CSV table of C-alpha atoms (C1' of nucleotides) in Angstrom, one decimal:
chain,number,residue,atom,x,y,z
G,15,UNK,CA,-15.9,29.2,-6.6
G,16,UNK,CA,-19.5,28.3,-6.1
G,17,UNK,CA,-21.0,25.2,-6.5
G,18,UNK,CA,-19.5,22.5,-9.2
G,19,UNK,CA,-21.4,19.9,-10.3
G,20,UNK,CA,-19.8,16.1,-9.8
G,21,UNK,CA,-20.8,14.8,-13.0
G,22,UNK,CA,-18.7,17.6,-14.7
G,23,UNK,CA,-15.3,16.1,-12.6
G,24,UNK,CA,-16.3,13.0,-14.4
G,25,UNK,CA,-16.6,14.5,-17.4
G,26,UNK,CA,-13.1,16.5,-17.3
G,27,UNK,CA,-11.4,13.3,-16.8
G,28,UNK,CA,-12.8,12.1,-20.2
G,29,UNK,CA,-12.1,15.4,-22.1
G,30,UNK,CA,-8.6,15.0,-20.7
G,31,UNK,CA,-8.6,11.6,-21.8
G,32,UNK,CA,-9.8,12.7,-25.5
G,33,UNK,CA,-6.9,15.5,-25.3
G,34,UNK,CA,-4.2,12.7,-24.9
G,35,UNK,CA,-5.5,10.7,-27.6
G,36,UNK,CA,-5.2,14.2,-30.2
G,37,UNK,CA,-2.1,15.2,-28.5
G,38,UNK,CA,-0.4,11.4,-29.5
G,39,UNK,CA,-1.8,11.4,-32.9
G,40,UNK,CA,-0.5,14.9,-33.2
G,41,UNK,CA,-3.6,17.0,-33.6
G,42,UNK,CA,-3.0,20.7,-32.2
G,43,UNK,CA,-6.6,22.1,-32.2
G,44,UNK,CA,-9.9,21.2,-30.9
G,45,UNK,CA,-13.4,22.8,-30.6
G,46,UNK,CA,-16.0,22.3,-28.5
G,47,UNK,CA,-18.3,20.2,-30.8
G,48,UNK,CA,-15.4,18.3,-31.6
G,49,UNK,CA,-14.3,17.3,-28.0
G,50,UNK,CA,-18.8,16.7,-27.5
G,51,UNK,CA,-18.9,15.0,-30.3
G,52,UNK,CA,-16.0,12.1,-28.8
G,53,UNK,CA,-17.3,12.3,-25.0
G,54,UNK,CA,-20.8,11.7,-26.0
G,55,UNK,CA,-22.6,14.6,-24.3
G,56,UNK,CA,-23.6,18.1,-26.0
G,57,UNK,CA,-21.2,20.9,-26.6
G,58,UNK,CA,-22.8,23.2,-24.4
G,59,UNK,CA,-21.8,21.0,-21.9
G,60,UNK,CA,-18.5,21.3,-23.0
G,61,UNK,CA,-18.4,24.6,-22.9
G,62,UNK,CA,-20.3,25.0,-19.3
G,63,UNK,CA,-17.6,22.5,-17.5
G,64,UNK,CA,-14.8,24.5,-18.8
G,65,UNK,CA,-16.3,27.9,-17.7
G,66,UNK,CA,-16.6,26.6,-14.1
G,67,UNK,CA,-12.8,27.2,-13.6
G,68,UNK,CA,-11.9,29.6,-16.9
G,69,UNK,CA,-11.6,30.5,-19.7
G,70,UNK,CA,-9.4,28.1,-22.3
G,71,UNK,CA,-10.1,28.8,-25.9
G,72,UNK,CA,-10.2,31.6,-28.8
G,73,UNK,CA,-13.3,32.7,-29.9
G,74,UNK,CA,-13.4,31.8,-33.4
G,75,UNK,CA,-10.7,29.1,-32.7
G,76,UNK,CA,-11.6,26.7,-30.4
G,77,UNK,CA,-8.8,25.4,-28.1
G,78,UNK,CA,-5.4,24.7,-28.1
G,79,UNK,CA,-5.1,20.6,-27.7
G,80,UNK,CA,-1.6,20.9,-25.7
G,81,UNK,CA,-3.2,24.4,-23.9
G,82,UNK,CA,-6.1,22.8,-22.4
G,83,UNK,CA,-4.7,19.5,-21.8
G,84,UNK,CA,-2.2,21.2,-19.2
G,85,UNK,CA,-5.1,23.4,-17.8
G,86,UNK,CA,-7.2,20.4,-17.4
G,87,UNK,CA,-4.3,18.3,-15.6
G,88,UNK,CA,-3.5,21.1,-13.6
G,89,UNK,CA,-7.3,21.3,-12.7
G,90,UNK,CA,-7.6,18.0,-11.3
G,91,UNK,CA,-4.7,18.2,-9.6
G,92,UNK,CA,-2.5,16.1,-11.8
G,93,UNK,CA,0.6,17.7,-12.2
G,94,UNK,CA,1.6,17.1,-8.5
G,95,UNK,CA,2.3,13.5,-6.9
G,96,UNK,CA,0.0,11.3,-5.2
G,97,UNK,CA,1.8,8.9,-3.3
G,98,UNK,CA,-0.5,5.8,-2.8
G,99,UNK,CA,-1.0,2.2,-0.1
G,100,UNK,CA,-2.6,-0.5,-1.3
G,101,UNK,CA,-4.0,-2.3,1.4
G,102,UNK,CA,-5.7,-5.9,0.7
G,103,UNK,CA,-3.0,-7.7,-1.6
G,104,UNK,CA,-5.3,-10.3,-2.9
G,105,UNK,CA,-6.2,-10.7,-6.3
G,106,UNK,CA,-7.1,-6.7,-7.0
G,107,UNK,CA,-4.6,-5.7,-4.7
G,108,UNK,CA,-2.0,-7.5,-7.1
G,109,UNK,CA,-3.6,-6.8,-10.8
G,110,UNK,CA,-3.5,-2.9,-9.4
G,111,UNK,CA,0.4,-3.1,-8.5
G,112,UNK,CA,1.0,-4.9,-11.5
G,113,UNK,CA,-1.1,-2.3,-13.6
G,114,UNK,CA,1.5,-0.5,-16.2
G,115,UNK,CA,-0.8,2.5,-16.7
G,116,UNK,CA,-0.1,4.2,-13.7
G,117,UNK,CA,3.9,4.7,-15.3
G,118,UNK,CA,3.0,5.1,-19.0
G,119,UNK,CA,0.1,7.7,-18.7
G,120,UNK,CA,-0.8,8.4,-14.8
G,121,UNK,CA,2.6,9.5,-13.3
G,122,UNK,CA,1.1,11.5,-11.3
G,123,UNK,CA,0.2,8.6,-8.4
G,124,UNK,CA,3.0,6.4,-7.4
G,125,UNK,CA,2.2,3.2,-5.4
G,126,UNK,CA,4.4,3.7,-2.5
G,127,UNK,CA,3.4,1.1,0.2
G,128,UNK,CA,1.2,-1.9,0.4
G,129,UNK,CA,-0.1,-4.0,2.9
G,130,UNK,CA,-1.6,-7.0,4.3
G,131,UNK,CA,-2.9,-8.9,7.3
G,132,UNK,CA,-2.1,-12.1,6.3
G,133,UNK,CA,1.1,-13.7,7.8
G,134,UNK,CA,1.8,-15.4,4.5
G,135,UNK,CA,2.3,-12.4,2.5
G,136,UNK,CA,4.0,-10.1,4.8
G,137,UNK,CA,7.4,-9.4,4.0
G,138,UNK,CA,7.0,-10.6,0.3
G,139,UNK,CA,7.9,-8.1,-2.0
G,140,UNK,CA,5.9,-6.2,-4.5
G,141,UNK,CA,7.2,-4.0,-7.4
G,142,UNK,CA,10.5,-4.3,-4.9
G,143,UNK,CA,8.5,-2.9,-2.0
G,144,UNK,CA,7.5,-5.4,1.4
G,145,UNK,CA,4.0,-5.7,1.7
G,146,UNK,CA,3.9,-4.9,5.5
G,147,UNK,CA,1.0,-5.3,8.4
G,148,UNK,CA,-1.4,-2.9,8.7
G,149,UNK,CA,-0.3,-1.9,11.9
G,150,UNK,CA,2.7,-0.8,10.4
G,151,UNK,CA,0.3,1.9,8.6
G,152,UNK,CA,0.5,4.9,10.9
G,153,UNK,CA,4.2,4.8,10.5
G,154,UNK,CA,4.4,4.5,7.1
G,155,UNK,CA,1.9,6.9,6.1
G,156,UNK,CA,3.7,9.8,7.5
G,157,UNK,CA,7.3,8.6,6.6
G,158,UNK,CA,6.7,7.9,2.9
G,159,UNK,CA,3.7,10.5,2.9
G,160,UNK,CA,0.9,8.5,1.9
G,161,UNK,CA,-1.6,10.7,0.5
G,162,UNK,CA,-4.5,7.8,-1.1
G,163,UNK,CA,-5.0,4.5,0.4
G,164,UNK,CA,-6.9,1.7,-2.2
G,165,UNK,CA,-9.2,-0.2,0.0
G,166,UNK,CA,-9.1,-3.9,-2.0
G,167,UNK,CA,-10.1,-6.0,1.2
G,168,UNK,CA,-13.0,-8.0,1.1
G,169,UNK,CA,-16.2,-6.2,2.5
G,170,UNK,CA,-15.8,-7.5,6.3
G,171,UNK,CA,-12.8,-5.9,6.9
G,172,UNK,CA,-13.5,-2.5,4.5
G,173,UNK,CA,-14.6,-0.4,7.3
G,174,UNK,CA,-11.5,-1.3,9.4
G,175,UNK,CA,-9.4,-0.7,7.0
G,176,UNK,CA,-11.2,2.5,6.5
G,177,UNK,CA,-10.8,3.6,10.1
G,178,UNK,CA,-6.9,2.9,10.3
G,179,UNK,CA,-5.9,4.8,6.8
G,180,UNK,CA,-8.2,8.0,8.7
G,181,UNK,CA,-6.5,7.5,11.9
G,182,UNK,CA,-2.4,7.0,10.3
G,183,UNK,CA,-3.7,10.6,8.1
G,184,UNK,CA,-4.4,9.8,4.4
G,185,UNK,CA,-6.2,12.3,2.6
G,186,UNK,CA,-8.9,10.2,0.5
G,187,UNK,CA,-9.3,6.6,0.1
G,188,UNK,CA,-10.5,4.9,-3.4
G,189,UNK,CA,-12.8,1.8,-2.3
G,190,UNK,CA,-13.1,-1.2,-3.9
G,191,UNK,CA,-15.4,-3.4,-1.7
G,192,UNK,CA,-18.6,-3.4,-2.1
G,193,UNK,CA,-20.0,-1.6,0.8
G,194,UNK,CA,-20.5,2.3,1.7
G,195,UNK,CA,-17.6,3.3,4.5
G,196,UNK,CA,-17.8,5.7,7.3
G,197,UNK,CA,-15.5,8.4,7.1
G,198,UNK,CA,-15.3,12.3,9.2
G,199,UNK,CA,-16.2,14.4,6.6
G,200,UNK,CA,-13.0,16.0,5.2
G,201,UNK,CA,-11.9,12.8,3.7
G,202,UNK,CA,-13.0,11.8,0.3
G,203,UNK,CA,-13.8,8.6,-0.8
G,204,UNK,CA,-14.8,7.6,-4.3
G,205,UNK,CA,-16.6,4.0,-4.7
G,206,UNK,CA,-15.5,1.5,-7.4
G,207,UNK,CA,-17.6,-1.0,-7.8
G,208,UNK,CA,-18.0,-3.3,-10.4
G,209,UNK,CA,-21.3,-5.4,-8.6
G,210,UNK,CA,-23.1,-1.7,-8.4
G,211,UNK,CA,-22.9,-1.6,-12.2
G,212,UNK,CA,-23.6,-4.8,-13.1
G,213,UNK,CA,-27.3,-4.7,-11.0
G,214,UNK,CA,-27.6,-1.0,-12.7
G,215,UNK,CA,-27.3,-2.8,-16.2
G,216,UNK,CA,-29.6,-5.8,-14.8
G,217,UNK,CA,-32.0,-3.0,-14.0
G,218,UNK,CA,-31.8,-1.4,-17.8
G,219,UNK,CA,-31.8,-4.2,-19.4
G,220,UNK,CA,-35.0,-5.2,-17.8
G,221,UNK,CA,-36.4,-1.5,-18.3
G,222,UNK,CA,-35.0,-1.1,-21.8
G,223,UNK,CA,-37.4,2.4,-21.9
G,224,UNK,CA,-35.3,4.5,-19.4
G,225,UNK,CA,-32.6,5.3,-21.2
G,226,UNK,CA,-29.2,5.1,-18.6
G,227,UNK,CA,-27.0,8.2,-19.2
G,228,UNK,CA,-23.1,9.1,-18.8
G,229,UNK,CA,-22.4,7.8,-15.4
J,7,UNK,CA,-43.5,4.7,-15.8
J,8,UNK,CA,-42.1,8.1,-15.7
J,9,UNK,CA,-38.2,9.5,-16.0
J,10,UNK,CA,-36.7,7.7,-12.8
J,11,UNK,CA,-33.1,9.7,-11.4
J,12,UNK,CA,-30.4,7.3,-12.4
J,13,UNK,CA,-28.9,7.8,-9.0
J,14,UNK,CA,-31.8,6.3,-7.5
J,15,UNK,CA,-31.0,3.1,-9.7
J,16,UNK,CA,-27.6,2.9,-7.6
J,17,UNK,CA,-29.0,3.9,-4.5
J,18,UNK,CA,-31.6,1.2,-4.4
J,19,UNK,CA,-28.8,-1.5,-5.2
J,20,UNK,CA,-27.6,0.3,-1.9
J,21,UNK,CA,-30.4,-0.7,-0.2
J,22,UNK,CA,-30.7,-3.7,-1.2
J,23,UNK,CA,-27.1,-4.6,0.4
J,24,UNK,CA,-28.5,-2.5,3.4
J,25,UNK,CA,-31.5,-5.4,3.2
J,26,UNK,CA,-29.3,-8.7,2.9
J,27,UNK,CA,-27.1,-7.5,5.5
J,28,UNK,CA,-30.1,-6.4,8.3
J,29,UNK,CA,-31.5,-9.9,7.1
J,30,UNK,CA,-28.5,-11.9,7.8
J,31,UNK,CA,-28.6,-11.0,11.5
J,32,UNK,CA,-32.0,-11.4,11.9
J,33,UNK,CA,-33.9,-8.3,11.7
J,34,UNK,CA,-37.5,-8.7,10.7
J,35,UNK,CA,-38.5,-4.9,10.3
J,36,UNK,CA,-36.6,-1.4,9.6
J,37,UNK,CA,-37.6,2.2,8.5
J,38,UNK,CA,-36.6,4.7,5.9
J,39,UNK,CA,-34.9,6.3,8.6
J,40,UNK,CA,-32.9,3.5,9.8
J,41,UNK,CA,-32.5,2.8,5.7
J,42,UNK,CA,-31.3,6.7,5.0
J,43,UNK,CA,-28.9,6.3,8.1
J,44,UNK,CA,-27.3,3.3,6.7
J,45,UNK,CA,-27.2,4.4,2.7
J,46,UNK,CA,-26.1,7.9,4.0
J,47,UNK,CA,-29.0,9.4,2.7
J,48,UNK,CA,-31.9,11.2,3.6
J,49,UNK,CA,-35.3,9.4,4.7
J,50,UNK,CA,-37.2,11.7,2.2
J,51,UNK,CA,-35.0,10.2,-0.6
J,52,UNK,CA,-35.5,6.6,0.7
J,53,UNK,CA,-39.4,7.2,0.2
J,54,UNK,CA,-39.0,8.9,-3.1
J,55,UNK,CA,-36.9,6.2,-4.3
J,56,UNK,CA,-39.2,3.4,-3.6
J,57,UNK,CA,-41.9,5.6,-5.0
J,58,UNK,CA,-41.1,5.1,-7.6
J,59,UNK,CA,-41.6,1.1,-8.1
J,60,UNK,CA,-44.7,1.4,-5.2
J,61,UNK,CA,-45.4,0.9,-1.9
J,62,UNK,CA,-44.1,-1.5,0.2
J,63,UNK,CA,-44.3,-0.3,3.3
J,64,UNK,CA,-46.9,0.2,6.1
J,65,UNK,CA,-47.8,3.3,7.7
J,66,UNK,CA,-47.1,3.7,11.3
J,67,UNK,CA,-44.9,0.4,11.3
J,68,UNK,CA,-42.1,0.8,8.7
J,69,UNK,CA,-40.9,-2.3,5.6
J,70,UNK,CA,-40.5,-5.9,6.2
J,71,UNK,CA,-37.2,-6.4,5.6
J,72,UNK,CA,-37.5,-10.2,3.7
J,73,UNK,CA,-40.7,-8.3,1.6
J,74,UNK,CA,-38.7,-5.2,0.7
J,75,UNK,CA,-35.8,-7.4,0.1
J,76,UNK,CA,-37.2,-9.4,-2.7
J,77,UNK,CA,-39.0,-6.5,-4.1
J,78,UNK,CA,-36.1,-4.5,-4.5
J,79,UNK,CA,-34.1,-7.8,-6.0
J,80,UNK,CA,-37.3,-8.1,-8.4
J,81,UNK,CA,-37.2,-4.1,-9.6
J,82,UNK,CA,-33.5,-5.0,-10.4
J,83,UNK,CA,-33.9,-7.5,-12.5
J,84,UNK,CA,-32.2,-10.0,-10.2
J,85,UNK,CA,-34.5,-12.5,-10.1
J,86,UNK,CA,-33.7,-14.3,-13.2
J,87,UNK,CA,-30.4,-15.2,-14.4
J,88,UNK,CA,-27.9,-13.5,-16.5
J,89,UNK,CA,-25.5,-15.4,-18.6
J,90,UNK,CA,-22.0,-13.6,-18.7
J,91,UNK,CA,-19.1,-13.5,-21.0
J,92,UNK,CA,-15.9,-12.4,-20.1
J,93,UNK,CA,-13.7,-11.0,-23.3
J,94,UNK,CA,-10.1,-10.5,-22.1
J,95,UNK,CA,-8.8,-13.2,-19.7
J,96,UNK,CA,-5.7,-11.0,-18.3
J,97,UNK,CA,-5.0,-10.3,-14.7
J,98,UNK,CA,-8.6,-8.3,-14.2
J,99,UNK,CA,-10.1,-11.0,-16.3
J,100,UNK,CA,-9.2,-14.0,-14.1
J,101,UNK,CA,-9.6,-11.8,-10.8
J,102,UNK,CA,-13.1,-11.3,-12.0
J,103,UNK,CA,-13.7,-15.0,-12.9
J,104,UNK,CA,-12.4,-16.2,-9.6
J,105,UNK,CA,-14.5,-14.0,-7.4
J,106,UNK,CA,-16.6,-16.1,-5.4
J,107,UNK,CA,-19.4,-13.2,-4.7
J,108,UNK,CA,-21.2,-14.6,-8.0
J,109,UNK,CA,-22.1,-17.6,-6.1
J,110,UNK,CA,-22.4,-16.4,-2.5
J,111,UNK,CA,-24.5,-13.1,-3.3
J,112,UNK,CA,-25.3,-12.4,-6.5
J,113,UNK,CA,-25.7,-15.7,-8.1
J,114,UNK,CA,-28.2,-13.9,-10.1
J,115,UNK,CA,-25.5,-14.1,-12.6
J,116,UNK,CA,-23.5,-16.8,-14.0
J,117,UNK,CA,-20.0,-17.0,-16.0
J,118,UNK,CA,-20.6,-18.9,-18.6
J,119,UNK,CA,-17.8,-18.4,-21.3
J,120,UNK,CA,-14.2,-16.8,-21.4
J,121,UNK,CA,-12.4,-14.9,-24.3
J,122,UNK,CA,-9.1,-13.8,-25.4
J,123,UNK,CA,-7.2,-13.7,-28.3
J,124,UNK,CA,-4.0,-14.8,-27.2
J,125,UNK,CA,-3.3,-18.3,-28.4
J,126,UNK,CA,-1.7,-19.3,-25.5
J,127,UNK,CA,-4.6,-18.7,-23.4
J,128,UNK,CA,-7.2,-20.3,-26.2
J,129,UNK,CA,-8.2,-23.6,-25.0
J,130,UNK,CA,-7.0,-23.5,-21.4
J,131,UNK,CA,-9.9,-23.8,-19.1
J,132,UNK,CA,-11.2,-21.2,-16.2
J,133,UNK,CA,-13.8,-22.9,-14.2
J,134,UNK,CA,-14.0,-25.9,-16.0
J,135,UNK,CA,-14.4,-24.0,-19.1
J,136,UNK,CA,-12.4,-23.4,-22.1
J,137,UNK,CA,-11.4,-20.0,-23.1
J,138,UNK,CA,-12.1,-19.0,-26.5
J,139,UNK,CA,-11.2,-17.1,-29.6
J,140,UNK,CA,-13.4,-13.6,-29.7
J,141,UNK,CA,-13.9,-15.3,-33.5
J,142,UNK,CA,-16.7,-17.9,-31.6
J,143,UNK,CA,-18.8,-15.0,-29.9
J,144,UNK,CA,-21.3,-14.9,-32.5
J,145,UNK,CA,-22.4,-19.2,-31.7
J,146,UNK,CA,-21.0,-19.1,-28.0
J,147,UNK,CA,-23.4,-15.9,-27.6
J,148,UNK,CA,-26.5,-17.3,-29.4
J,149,UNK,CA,-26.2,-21.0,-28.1
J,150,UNK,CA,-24.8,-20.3,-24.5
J,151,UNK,CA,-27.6,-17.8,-24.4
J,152,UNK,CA,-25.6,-14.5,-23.2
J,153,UNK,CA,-26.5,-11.6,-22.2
J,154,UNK,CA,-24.1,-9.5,-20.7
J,155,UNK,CA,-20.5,-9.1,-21.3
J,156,UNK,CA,-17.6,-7.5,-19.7
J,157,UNK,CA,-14.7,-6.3,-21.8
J,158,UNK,CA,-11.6,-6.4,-20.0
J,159,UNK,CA,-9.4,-6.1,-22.3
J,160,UNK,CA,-6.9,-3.0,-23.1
J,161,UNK,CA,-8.1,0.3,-24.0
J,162,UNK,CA,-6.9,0.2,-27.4
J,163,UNK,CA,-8.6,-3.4,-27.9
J,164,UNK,CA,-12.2,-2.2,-26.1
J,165,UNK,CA,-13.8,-0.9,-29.0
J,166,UNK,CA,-13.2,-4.0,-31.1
J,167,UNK,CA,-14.7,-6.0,-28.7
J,168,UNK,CA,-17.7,-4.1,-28.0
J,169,UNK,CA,-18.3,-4.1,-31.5
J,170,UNK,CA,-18.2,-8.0,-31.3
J,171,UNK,CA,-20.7,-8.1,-29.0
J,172,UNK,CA,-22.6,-6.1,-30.3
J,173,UNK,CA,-22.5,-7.9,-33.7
J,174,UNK,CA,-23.2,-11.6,-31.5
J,175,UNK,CA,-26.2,-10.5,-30.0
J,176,UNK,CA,-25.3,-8.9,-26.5
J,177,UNK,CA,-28.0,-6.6,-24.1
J,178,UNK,CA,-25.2,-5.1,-22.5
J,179,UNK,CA,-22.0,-4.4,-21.8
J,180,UNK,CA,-19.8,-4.0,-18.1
J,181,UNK,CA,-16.8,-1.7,-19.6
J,182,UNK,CA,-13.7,-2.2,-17.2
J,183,UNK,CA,-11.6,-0.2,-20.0
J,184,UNK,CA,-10.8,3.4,-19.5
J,185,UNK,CA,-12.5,4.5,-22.6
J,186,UNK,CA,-16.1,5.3,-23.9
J,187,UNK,CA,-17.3,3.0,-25.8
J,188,UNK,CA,-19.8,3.7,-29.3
J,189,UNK,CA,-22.3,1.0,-28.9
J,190,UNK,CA,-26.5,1.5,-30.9
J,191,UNK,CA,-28.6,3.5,-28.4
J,192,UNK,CA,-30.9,0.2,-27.4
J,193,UNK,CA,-27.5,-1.6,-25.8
J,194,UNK,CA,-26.7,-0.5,-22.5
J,195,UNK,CA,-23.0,0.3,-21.0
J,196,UNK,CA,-21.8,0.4,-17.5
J,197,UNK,CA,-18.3,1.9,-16.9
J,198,UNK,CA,-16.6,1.1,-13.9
J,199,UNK,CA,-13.4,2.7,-14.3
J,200,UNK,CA,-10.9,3.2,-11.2
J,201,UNK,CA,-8.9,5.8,-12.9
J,202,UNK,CA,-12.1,8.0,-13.1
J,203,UNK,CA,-12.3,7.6,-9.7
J,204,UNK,CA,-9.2,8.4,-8.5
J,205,UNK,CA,-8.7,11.1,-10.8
J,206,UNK,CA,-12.0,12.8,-9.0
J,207,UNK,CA,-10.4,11.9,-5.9
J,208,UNK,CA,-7.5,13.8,-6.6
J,209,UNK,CA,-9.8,16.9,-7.4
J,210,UNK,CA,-11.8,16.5,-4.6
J,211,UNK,CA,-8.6,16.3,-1.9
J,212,UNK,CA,-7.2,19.3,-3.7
J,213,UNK,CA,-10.3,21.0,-3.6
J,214,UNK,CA,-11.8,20.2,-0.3
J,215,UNK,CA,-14.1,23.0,-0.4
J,216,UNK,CA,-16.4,20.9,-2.7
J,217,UNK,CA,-18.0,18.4,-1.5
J,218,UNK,CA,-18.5,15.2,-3.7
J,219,UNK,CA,-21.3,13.3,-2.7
J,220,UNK,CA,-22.8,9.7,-3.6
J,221,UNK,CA,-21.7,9.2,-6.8
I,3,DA,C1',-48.8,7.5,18.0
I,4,DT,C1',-46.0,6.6,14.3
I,5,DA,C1',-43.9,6.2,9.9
I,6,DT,C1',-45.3,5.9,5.0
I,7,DG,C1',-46.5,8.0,0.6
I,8,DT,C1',-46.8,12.1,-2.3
I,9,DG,C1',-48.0,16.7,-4.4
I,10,DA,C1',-45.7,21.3,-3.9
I,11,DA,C1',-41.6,23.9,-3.3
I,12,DT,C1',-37.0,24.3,-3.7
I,13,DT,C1',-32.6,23.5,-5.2
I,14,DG,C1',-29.5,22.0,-8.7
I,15,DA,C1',-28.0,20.8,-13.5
I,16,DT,C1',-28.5,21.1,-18.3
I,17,DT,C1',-29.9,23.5,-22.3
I,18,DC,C1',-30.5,27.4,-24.9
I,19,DA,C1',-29.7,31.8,-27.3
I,20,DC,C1',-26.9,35.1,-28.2
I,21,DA,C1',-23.4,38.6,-26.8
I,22,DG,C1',-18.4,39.0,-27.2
I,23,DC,C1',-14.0,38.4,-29.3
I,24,DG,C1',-10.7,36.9,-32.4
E,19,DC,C1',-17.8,34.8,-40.0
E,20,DG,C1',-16.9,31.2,-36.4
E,21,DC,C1',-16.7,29.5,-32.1
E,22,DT,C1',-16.3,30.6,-27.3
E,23,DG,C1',-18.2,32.1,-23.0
E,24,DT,C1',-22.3,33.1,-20.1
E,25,DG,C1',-26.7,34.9,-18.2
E,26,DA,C1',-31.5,33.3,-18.6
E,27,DA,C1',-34.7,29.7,-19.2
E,28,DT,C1',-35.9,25.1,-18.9
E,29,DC,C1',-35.7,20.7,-17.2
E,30,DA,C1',-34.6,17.3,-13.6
E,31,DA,C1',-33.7,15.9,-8.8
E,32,DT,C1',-34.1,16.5,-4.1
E,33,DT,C1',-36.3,18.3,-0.1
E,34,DC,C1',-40.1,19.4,2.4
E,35,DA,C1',-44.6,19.3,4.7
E,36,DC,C1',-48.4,17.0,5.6
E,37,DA,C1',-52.3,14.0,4.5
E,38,DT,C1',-53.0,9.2,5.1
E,39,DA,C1',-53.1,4.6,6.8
E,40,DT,C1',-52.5,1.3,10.6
DNA sequence: ATATGTGAATTGATTCACAGCG
DNA sequence: CGCTGTGAATCAATTCACATAT
């Protein structure tokens, strides 16, 4: 397996996306151009992402909606669980627990553990879990096999945070705060933040000739 | 102006964090080295970056922090102030609204006006401001003088809205739902979408061959 | 002496054109 | 005949090497 292109992990996550939405209003096939035409990018493209792990359709066909929905799940590794901490139950920390999606559609992580340093909220329970210290986190990650840890702390504390989930063992960490952590290299981190894309759209407003592409 | 890597858009707000936070504790002067260290890039890509906008350095001596600083904040567009709507006062919503960042850093942008559709939320106010029914975007838009909104509303509801603010007047749109969105090629769309991300993540710890990079 | 700024070289990603299969 | 799959070609982004300025 050579060299994969990040952009095309983005962009499997929305043909998957597209998949679900044929597959619930019943729609069995799909082409290229067709699933192109709905992710907003050409269906060469298509075609090219797909090729990087096999091969999926019929020639003269297309693809099977259910067929390369499963392929595609199986391909980003969601047909196994992901056992997730929260850490930072704030505001984001809360609206993420509380989020209903991760049971209807993304079954595939289950928030297993959150946390907190705050005296107040330790020991209050969450979707019928204790939030807990972070202290507590080398323990837990291994007992309830953490595998993600949500970073929803504000910036300050972000890299601490950071450096305990890599000490207890998690595998990759999904950061919300709004600055770049320091990680060993074998752990992933993927950034979300909101304050990144507002300044981008600031910046393409301003400069309405540079056209911003699929991010 | 030229084609300008959309990356580097992202990786000068980088910088610009880099900047505010070397300025906060006093440092005068820094160095595309000391820059690529802390943005975990290379110094070749710092240069290229800013090459793109000028030069703002000095040979032999390395950037002013305070003169980059406001150059880069200038090249972003935050210099002037964006009016904001929020459409969809849920839990993401009022997190959003409540996030104090907007006047500590980036008071470049200001919330102006609230919307939901709910009639039990219509008419209670969020920072001293009533909430709204999406049927008043097109006046609240024109006289509040918007220019950006951020739909955080349901995935199923997104594409309405967009079309709203589309039809009011809007430059561009911060897209917090997990869908694309179809807006006319001269408005501009930011996603920030956590399930992206931790989808990727998932591919990335169960491929750990691949290295994902700044995204 | 030192660190920027930039054309040239390289690497990487996307687009293309068409061969291959149903 | 239609649509996929893929090597080749093009286009874009990053890296490099060094000329340039202080």
């Amino acid at each position: 397996m050579s060299t994969i292109p990040t952009a095309t992990i983005s962009r499997l996550v929305t043909y998957l996306r597209i998949l679900g939405q044929l597959e619930s209003v019943g729609v069995k096939k799909t082409s290229s151009d067709h699933l192109a035409e709905e992710a907003q990018v050409s269906a060469f493209q298509v075609r090219k992402d797909l090729a990087y792990f096999g091969r999926f359709g019929t020639r003269g066909a297309g693809y099977s909606v259910p067929t390369l929905r499963r392929e595609l799940s199986r391909i980003l590794g969601l047909t196994r669980p992901w056992n997730v901490a929260i850490v930072g139950m704030g505001h984001l920390g809360h609206a993420l627990a509380g989020y209903s999606s991760f049971e209807q559609y993304d079954f595939s992580f289950s928030l297993k553990a959150f946390f907190d340093k705050d005296p107040a909220k330790v020991g209050r329970k969450v979707l019928d879990t204790e939030i807990r210290h972070p202290r507590e986190l080398p323990r837990v990650v291994s007992e309830k096999g953490i595998d993600i840890g949500f970073v929803t702390v504000p910036r300050a504390a972000a890299q601490g945070v950071a450096d305990q989930l890599v000490a207890a063992g998690i595998k990759g960490i999904l950061n919300f705060a709004p600055t770049l952590l320091n990680v060993p290299n074998e752990i992933h981190v993927e950034p979300v933040d909101f304050l990144v894309g507002l300044k981008r759209l600031s910046f393409y407003i301003q400069n309405p000739q540079l056209k911003e592409e699929f991010a």
